[in-house]
Amino acid sequence: FQRIKEGLRKSSSRLASGITDIFTKRKLDAAAVEELEDLLVMADLGPATAAKLAAAISKERFDKEVDPDEIRGALADEVAAILEPVAKPLTTDSGAKPHVVLVAGVNGSGKTTTIGKFAKHLQAEGKTVMLAAGDTFRAAAIEQLKVWGDRTGATVVAKEQGADAAGLAFDAIERARREGVDVLLIDTAGRLHNKSGLMEELKKIVRVIRKMDETAPHDVLLVLDATTGQNAIAQVETFKEMVNVTGLVVTKLDGTAKGGVLVALAERFALPVHAIGVGEQADDLRPFAARDFARGLMG
Ligand code: GDP
C-alpha cells in the first residue's frame, strides 16, 4: 500500500488540496459541487465519472456544512466501489499448456517491461515461462526482451528484425509445447501510426494462435501508460477494434498526476485491471487493489 500511495502522490496531492480548498468552511452547495466536478475532471477521472461521483457524494449532504476529510473519505469509498469489480489478478490456470498471453499496446506504453515483470512474478509462483519477441518491427524491442530473458532466466524465442510476427508466435507455441512450458507471454508491435498494418498483423497472430489451440490466446492484455491520461481511453477503443482485449495493465503510475484515468477506464470499459506498474524494476508490478488505490488517490 505504501508504494502505491507514494506512486500516486502527484495525483493525490492535487486532489486532496483541491478538496480542502473547495470545502473548508463552506456548505456543499451547487457551486461547490461544480468545482468538485471540475477538479475530478482535471485529475483525469473523465467527465462522466466526475459527474457521477460529485452527484453521489452530494446526495445526502446537499446544503450542509461538510468537512474536507469527510468528502475525501466519501469519494474514496465511491471510487473503490467503481474499481472493485475490475480488480482481478491475472490467473494463468486455463489448464492449457502453454497458457498463452498476448500483450498489446502502443510503443513506449511499457509492454516489454510488463512482460519481464510478469515473467518474474510467475516464476516466483513456480511456473515456467517463455517469452516471444513478437515486436519484430523494432530491433530494440527484441533486444530489450532478451535482456528480460537474461534477468529472469526465461527462454526468449526471437527472430531477426522484420520477420513475420505470426510465424514467430507459431514457432513459440510449438517450442513451448515441446518444452512443457506453463505460460507463454507474446510481445507484439505497437506502431499505432500504421493502424491498418498493425491491425492486420495482430489479427493474423491471433488467427495463427487459435489454429494451434482453439482456446488460445487465453488472455489478451492491453498495456496502457497512465501518463497519457485520457488518451488511454482512446487507446482502448482503438485496440478493441483490432483484438479481443480481455484485460488491462496500467503502467507508470509512479509519479504521474493522471492516476485518476484508471477510474475513468473502469467506469467506461469494465475490463479487468490485472496489475499496475509503479516503477521500472522487476518488483514494480503490483496487483491492483481497489481500496488501496482509491485511498491512495484521494490522499
Ligand atoms: P514498450 O515499447 O511498450 O515495450 O515499452 P517498454 O517496456 O520499452 O517501456 C518504455 C519505458 O517505460 C522504459 O523506459 C521502461 O523502463 C519504462 N516503464 C515501463 N513501465 C514503467 C512503470 O511502471 N513505471 C515507470 N516509471 N517506468 C516504466
Short mmCIF file of C-alpha atoms and ligand atoms in Angstrom, two decimals:
data_model
loop_
_atom_site.label_atom_id
_atom_site.label_comp_id
_atom_site.label_asym_id
_atom_site.label_seq_id
_atom_site.Cartn_x
_atom_site.Cartn_y
_atom_site.Cartn_z
CA PHE A 1 0.00 0.00 0.00
CA GLN A 2 2.81 2.40 0.88
CA ARG A 3 4.36 2.01 -2.58
CA ILE A 4 1.02 2.68 -4.28
CA LYS A 5 0.38 5.66 -2.04
CA GLU A 6 3.83 7.08 -2.83
CA GLY A 7 3.35 6.48 -6.53
CA LEU A 8 0.03 8.27 -6.52
CA ARG A 9 1.32 11.23 -4.57
CA LYS A 10 1.25 13.57 -7.55
CA SER A 11 -2.31 12.58 -8.38
CA SER A 12 -3.48 12.69 -4.78
CA SER A 13 -1.81 15.88 -3.61
CA ARG A 14 -3.62 17.93 -6.21
CA LEU A 15 -6.94 16.27 -5.44
CA ALA A 16 -6.50 16.47 -1.68
CA SER A 17 -5.58 20.14 -1.65
CA GLY A 18 -8.30 20.91 -4.21
CA ILE A 19 -10.92 19.31 -1.96
CA THR A 20 -9.60 21.25 1.03
CA ASP A 21 -9.81 24.48 -0.97
CA ILE A 22 -13.38 23.82 -2.05
CA PHE A 23 -14.86 22.58 1.20
CA THR A 24 -13.12 24.44 4.00
CA LYS A 25 -15.73 26.41 5.93
CA ARG A 26 -18.25 26.16 3.18
CA LYS A 27 -21.56 24.48 2.56
CA LEU A 28 -21.87 21.82 -0.08
CA ASP A 29 -23.89 23.96 -2.49
CA ALA A 30 -24.37 23.77 -6.27
CA ALA A 31 -21.28 25.88 -6.93
CA ALA A 32 -19.14 23.63 -4.70
CA VAL A 33 -20.41 20.55 -6.50
CA GLU A 34 -19.47 22.10 -9.80
CA GLU A 35 -15.99 22.94 -8.55
CA LEU A 36 -15.55 19.40 -7.29
CA GLU A 37 -16.59 18.05 -10.67
CA ASP A 38 -14.02 20.26 -12.43
CA LEU A 39 -11.34 19.12 -10.01
CA LEU A 40 -12.10 15.46 -10.72
CA VAL A 41 -12.03 16.08 -14.48
CA MET A 42 -8.63 17.74 -14.08
CA ALA A 43 -7.42 14.67 -12.22
CA ASP A 44 -8.29 12.62 -15.33
CA LEU A 45 -11.32 10.80 -13.95
CA GLY A 46 -13.21 11.85 -17.09
CA PRO A 47 -16.40 13.95 -17.31
CA ALA A 48 -18.88 11.09 -16.89
CA THR A 49 -17.22 9.62 -13.80
CA ALA A 50 -16.61 13.08 -12.31
CA ALA A 51 -20.32 13.92 -12.61
CA LYS A 52 -21.35 10.58 -11.16
CA LEU A 53 -19.02 10.90 -8.17
CA ALA A 54 -19.95 14.51 -7.44
CA ALA A 55 -23.64 13.60 -7.54
CA ALA A 56 -23.13 10.54 -5.32
CA ILE A 57 -21.36 12.37 -2.52
CA SER A 58 -23.63 15.42 -2.56
CA LYS A 59 -26.91 13.50 -2.47
CA GLU A 60 -27.18 13.32 1.30
CA ARG A 61 -25.00 16.29 2.12
CA PHE A 62 -26.56 18.98 -0.03
CA ASP A 63 -26.75 22.38 1.64
CA LYS A 64 -24.91 21.06 4.68
CA GLU A 65 -21.60 22.04 6.23
CA VAL A 66 -19.05 19.39 5.34
CA ASP A 67 -15.52 18.64 6.29
CA PRO A 68 -12.86 18.12 3.55
CA ASP A 69 -11.75 14.88 5.23
CA GLU A 70 -15.29 13.56 5.13
CA ILE A 71 -15.52 14.39 1.40
CA ARG A 72 -12.19 12.71 0.69
CA GLY A 73 -13.33 9.62 2.57
CA ALA A 74 -16.70 9.53 0.84
CA LEU A 75 -15.05 9.93 -2.58
CA ALA A 76 -12.57 7.16 -1.79
CA ASP A 77 -15.50 4.87 -0.93
CA GLU A 78 -17.29 5.69 -4.19
CA VAL A 79 -14.10 5.22 -6.23
CA ALA A 80 -13.40 1.90 -4.52
CA ALA A 81 -16.91 0.74 -5.43
CA ILE A 82 -16.19 1.51 -9.10
CA LEU A 83 -12.78 -0.17 -9.02
CA GLU A 84 -13.61 -3.28 -7.00
CA PRO A 85 -15.38 -5.17 -9.83
CA VAL A 86 -12.39 -4.72 -12.19
CA ALA A 87 -9.58 -5.53 -9.77
CA LYS A 88 -8.66 -9.06 -10.81
CA PRO A 89 -5.17 -10.53 -10.66
CA LEU A 90 -4.06 -12.35 -13.79
CA THR A 91 -4.70 -16.06 -13.47
CA THR A 92 -2.88 -18.38 -15.79
CA ASP A 93 -4.73 -21.54 -14.84
CA SER A 94 -6.62 -22.18 -18.08
CA GLY A 95 -5.26 -25.70 -17.91
CA ALA A 96 -3.72 -25.25 -21.33
CA LYS A 97 -0.03 -25.84 -21.75
CA PRO A 98 1.16 -23.32 -22.59
CA HIS A 99 -1.31 -20.78 -21.27
CA VAL A 100 -0.90 -18.12 -23.97
CA VAL A 101 -0.90 -14.42 -23.07
CA LEU A 102 -0.79 -11.92 -25.92
CA VAL A 103 0.43 -8.50 -24.85
CA ALA A 104 -0.56 -5.44 -26.89
CA GLY A 105 -0.16 -1.69 -26.55
CA VAL A 106 1.38 1.32 -28.24
CA ASN A 107 5.15 1.67 -28.37
CA GLY A 108 6.51 3.01 -25.13
CA SER A 109 3.48 2.03 -23.06
CA GLY A 110 5.59 -0.47 -21.11
CA LYS A 111 4.71 -3.76 -22.86
CA THR A 112 8.15 -5.29 -22.80
CA THR A 113 8.83 -4.21 -19.24
CA THR A 114 5.47 -5.57 -18.10
CA ILE A 115 6.21 -8.91 -19.77
CA GLY A 116 9.53 -9.09 -17.93
CA LYS A 117 7.88 -8.26 -14.62
CA PHE A 118 5.13 -10.82 -15.17
CA ALA A 119 7.72 -13.45 -16.04
CA LYS A 120 9.46 -12.89 -12.74
CA HIS A 121 6.20 -12.95 -10.83
CA LEU A 122 5.01 -16.18 -12.48
CA GLN A 123 8.35 -17.86 -11.90
CA ALA A 124 8.12 -16.95 -8.24
CA GLU A 125 4.83 -18.87 -8.25
CA GLY A 126 6.73 -21.88 -9.56
CA LYS A 127 5.65 -21.63 -13.19
CA THR A 128 7.90 -21.98 -16.19
CA VAL A 129 7.72 -19.04 -18.56
CA MET A 130 8.71 -18.44 -22.17
CA LEU A 131 8.84 -15.06 -23.87
CA ALA A 132 8.21 -14.45 -27.59
CA ALA A 133 9.68 -11.31 -29.17
CA GLY A 134 6.70 -10.58 -31.37
CA ASP A 135 7.51 -6.91 -31.89
CA THR A 136 9.62 -7.92 -34.86
CA PHE A 137 9.42 -4.38 -36.22
CA ARG A 138 11.84 -2.83 -33.75
CA ALA A 139 15.30 -4.30 -33.15
CA ALA A 140 15.41 -2.50 -29.80
CA ALA A 141 12.24 -4.28 -28.64
CA ILE A 142 13.74 -7.69 -29.46
CA GLU A 143 16.93 -6.77 -27.61
CA GLN A 144 15.03 -5.48 -24.60
CA LEU A 145 13.03 -8.67 -24.30
CA LYS A 146 16.28 -10.65 -24.40
CA VAL A 147 17.56 -8.52 -21.52
CA TRP A 148 14.48 -9.53 -19.50
CA GLY A 149 15.14 -13.12 -20.54
CA ASP A 150 18.66 -12.87 -19.09
CA ARG A 151 17.36 -11.21 -15.97
CA THR A 152 14.68 -13.80 -15.28
CA GLY A 153 16.17 -16.89 -16.87
CA ALA A 154 13.07 -17.27 -19.07
CA THR A 155 13.71 -18.60 -22.58
CA VAL A 156 13.22 -15.97 -25.27
CA VAL A 157 12.03 -17.01 -28.72
CA ALA A 158 13.14 -14.38 -31.24
CA LYS A 159 13.81 -13.97 -34.91
CA GLU A 160 15.56 -11.28 -36.91
CA GLN A 161 14.05 -7.82 -37.23
CA GLY A 162 11.34 -7.74 -39.91
CA ALA A 163 10.42 -11.42 -39.51
CA ASP A 164 6.74 -12.40 -39.67
CA ALA A 165 5.27 -11.96 -36.18
CA ALA A 166 2.57 -14.62 -36.67
CA GLY A 167 5.23 -17.10 -37.76
CA LEU A 168 7.17 -16.29 -34.64
CA ALA A 169 4.10 -16.89 -32.48
CA PHE A 170 3.64 -20.27 -34.20
CA ASP A 171 7.25 -21.25 -33.50
CA ALA A 172 6.97 -20.07 -29.91
CA ILE A 173 3.88 -22.17 -29.18
CA GLU A 174 5.48 -25.22 -30.77
CA ARG A 175 8.58 -24.81 -28.71
CA ALA A 176 6.66 -24.08 -25.52
CA ARG A 177 4.71 -27.32 -26.07
CA ARG A 178 7.85 -29.29 -26.74
CA GLU A 179 9.47 -27.98 -23.57
CA GLY A 180 6.36 -28.24 -21.41
CA VAL A 181 6.31 -24.54 -20.60
CA ASP A 182 3.43 -23.32 -18.40
CA VAL A 183 2.99 -19.76 -19.63
CA LEU A 184 3.94 -18.15 -22.94
CA LEU A 185 3.99 -14.35 -22.98
CA ILE A 186 3.95 -12.90 -26.51
CA ASP A 187 5.11 -9.33 -27.12
CA THR A 188 3.60 -7.51 -30.11
CA ALA A 189 4.29 -4.40 -32.16
CA GLY A 190 2.67 -1.11 -31.19
CA ARG A 191 3.14 1.17 -34.17
CA LEU A 192 -0.18 2.92 -33.97
CA HIS A 193 0.86 5.40 -36.70
CA ASN A 194 0.30 2.49 -39.11
CA LYS A 195 -3.01 1.40 -37.70
CA SER A 196 -4.24 -0.79 -40.57
CA GLY A 197 -0.87 -2.57 -40.82
CA LEU A 198 -0.86 -3.19 -37.09
CA MET A 199 -4.45 -4.42 -37.11
CA GLU A 200 -3.69 -6.93 -39.87
CA GLU A 201 -0.63 -8.14 -38.03
CA LEU A 202 -2.42 -8.58 -34.69
CA LYS A 203 -5.37 -10.34 -36.31
CA LYS A 204 -3.01 -12.69 -38.11
CA ILE A 205 -1.16 -13.50 -34.89
CA VAL A 206 -4.48 -14.32 -33.19
CA ARG A 207 -5.58 -16.48 -36.16
CA VAL A 208 -2.39 -18.49 -36.07
CA ILE A 209 -2.52 -18.94 -32.29
CA ARG A 210 -6.17 -20.02 -32.46
CA LYS A 211 -5.40 -22.56 -35.17
CA MET A 212 -2.92 -24.22 -32.84
CA ASP A 213 -5.18 -24.07 -29.79
CA GLU A 214 -8.78 -23.02 -30.21
CA THR A 215 -8.93 -21.83 -26.58
CA ALA A 216 -5.94 -19.50 -27.09
CA PRO A 217 -4.92 -16.75 -26.68
CA HIS A 218 -6.16 -17.19 -23.12
CA ASP A 219 -5.51 -13.56 -22.26
CA VAL A 220 -5.10 -10.51 -24.45
CA LEU A 221 -3.59 -7.81 -22.27
CA LEU A 222 -3.56 -4.20 -23.27
CA VAL A 223 -0.79 -2.20 -21.61
CA LEU A 224 -1.58 1.48 -21.07
CA ASP A 225 0.70 4.29 -19.94
CA ALA A 226 -1.08 6.27 -17.21
CA THR A 227 0.89 9.40 -18.05
CA THR A 228 -1.07 9.69 -21.30
CA GLY A 229 -4.20 10.45 -19.25
CA GLN A 230 -7.42 10.50 -21.23
CA ASN A 231 -5.55 9.27 -24.31
CA ALA A 232 -5.55 5.85 -22.66
CA ILE A 233 -9.33 5.76 -23.23
CA ALA A 234 -8.82 6.29 -26.96
CA GLN A 235 -6.17 3.56 -26.99
CA VAL A 236 -8.57 1.04 -25.51
CA GLU A 237 -11.17 1.94 -28.16
CA THR A 238 -8.58 1.51 -30.91
CA PHE A 239 -7.20 -1.81 -29.71
CA LYS A 240 -10.65 -3.22 -29.04
CA GLU A 241 -11.28 -2.85 -32.77
CA MET A 242 -8.17 -4.88 -33.52
CA VAL A 243 -8.22 -7.67 -30.94
CA ASN A 244 -10.45 -9.05 -28.23
CA VAL A 245 -8.84 -7.24 -25.29
CA THR A 246 -9.52 -9.26 -22.13
CA GLY A 247 -7.71 -7.18 -19.53
CA LEU A 248 -5.61 -4.12 -18.81
CA VAL A 249 -2.30 -3.32 -17.18
CA VAL A 250 -1.76 0.35 -16.39
CA THR A 251 1.89 1.39 -16.10
CA LYS A 252 3.87 4.40 -14.88
CA LEU A 253 1.52 5.19 -12.02
CA ASP A 254 4.61 6.28 -10.12
CA GLY A 255 4.99 10.00 -10.42
CA THR A 256 2.07 10.90 -12.68
CA ALA A 257 -0.73 13.29 -11.76
CA LYS A 258 -3.04 11.33 -14.04
CA GLY A 259 -3.72 8.26 -11.92
CA GLY A 260 -7.42 9.10 -11.98
CA VAL A 261 -7.61 7.75 -15.52
CA LEU A 262 -7.86 4.28 -14.01
CA VAL A 263 -11.24 5.19 -12.57
CA ALA A 264 -12.40 6.50 -15.95
CA LEU A 265 -11.21 3.26 -17.60
CA ALA A 266 -13.03 1.09 -15.08
CA GLU A 267 -16.26 3.03 -15.43
CA ARG A 268 -16.13 3.13 -19.21
CA PHE A 269 -14.98 -0.37 -20.16
CA ALA A 270 -15.38 -2.57 -17.11
CA LEU A 271 -12.34 -4.56 -18.30
CA PRO A 272 -10.35 -6.37 -15.60
CA VAL A 273 -7.30 -4.45 -14.41
CA HIS A 274 -4.78 -7.20 -13.76
CA ALA A 275 -1.88 -5.19 -12.41
CA ILE A 276 -0.36 -1.73 -12.20
CA GLY A 277 3.20 -0.60 -12.86
CA VAL A 278 4.78 1.64 -10.25
CA GLY A 279 8.39 1.68 -11.46
CA GLU A 280 10.90 0.17 -13.86
CA GLN A 281 12.17 -2.70 -11.72
CA ALA A 282 11.01 -6.30 -11.78
CA ASP A 283 9.19 -5.94 -8.46
CA ASP A 284 7.36 -2.81 -9.53
CA LEU A 285 4.35 -4.61 -10.94
CA ARG A 286 1.66 -4.72 -8.28
CA PRO A 287 -1.67 -6.44 -8.07
CA PHE A 288 -4.37 -3.84 -8.49
CA ALA A 289 -6.05 -3.39 -5.11
CA ALA A 290 -9.20 -1.29 -5.49
CA ARG A 291 -9.48 0.05 -1.95
CA ASP A 292 -5.78 0.87 -1.57
CA PHE A 293 -5.80 2.61 -4.90
CA ALA A 294 -8.91 4.62 -4.06
CA ARG A 295 -7.49 5.67 -0.71
CA GLY A 296 -4.13 6.48 -2.29
CA LEU A 297 -5.78 8.58 -4.96
CA MET A 298 -7.82 10.67 -2.54
CA GLY A 299 -4.82 11.30 -0.28
P1 GDP B 1 7.11 -0.91 -24.97
O1 GDP B 1 7.61 -0.07 -26.12
O2 GDP B 1 5.63 -0.83 -24.85
O3 GDP B 1 7.61 -2.30 -24.95
O4 GDP B 1 7.62 -0.16 -23.64
P2 GDP B 1 8.86 -0.52 -22.71
O5 GDP B 1 8.58 -1.72 -21.92
O6 GDP B 1 10.09 -0.49 -23.51
O7 GDP B 1 8.81 0.72 -21.70
C1 GDP B 1 9.07 2.04 -22.11
C2 GDP B 1 9.77 2.78 -20.98
O8 GDP B 1 8.90 2.91 -19.86
C3 GDP B 1 11.00 2.06 -20.45
O9 GDP B 1 12.00 3.02 -20.19
C4 GDP B 1 10.53 1.41 -19.16
O10 GDP B 1 11.55 1.24 -18.22
C5 GDP B 1 9.51 2.41 -18.67
N1 GDP B 1 8.46 1.83 -17.82
C6 GDP B 1 7.67 0.74 -18.04
N2 GDP B 1 6.79 0.55 -17.03
C7 GDP B 1 7.03 1.53 -16.12
C8 GDP B 1 6.44 1.89 -14.85
O11 GDP B 1 5.52 1.27 -14.32
N3 GDP B 1 6.99 3.00 -14.24
C9 GDP B 1 8.00 3.72 -14.79
N4 GDP B 1 8.44 4.79 -14.12
N5 GDP B 1 8.54 3.42 -15.97
C10 GDP B 1 8.09 2.34 -16.63
#
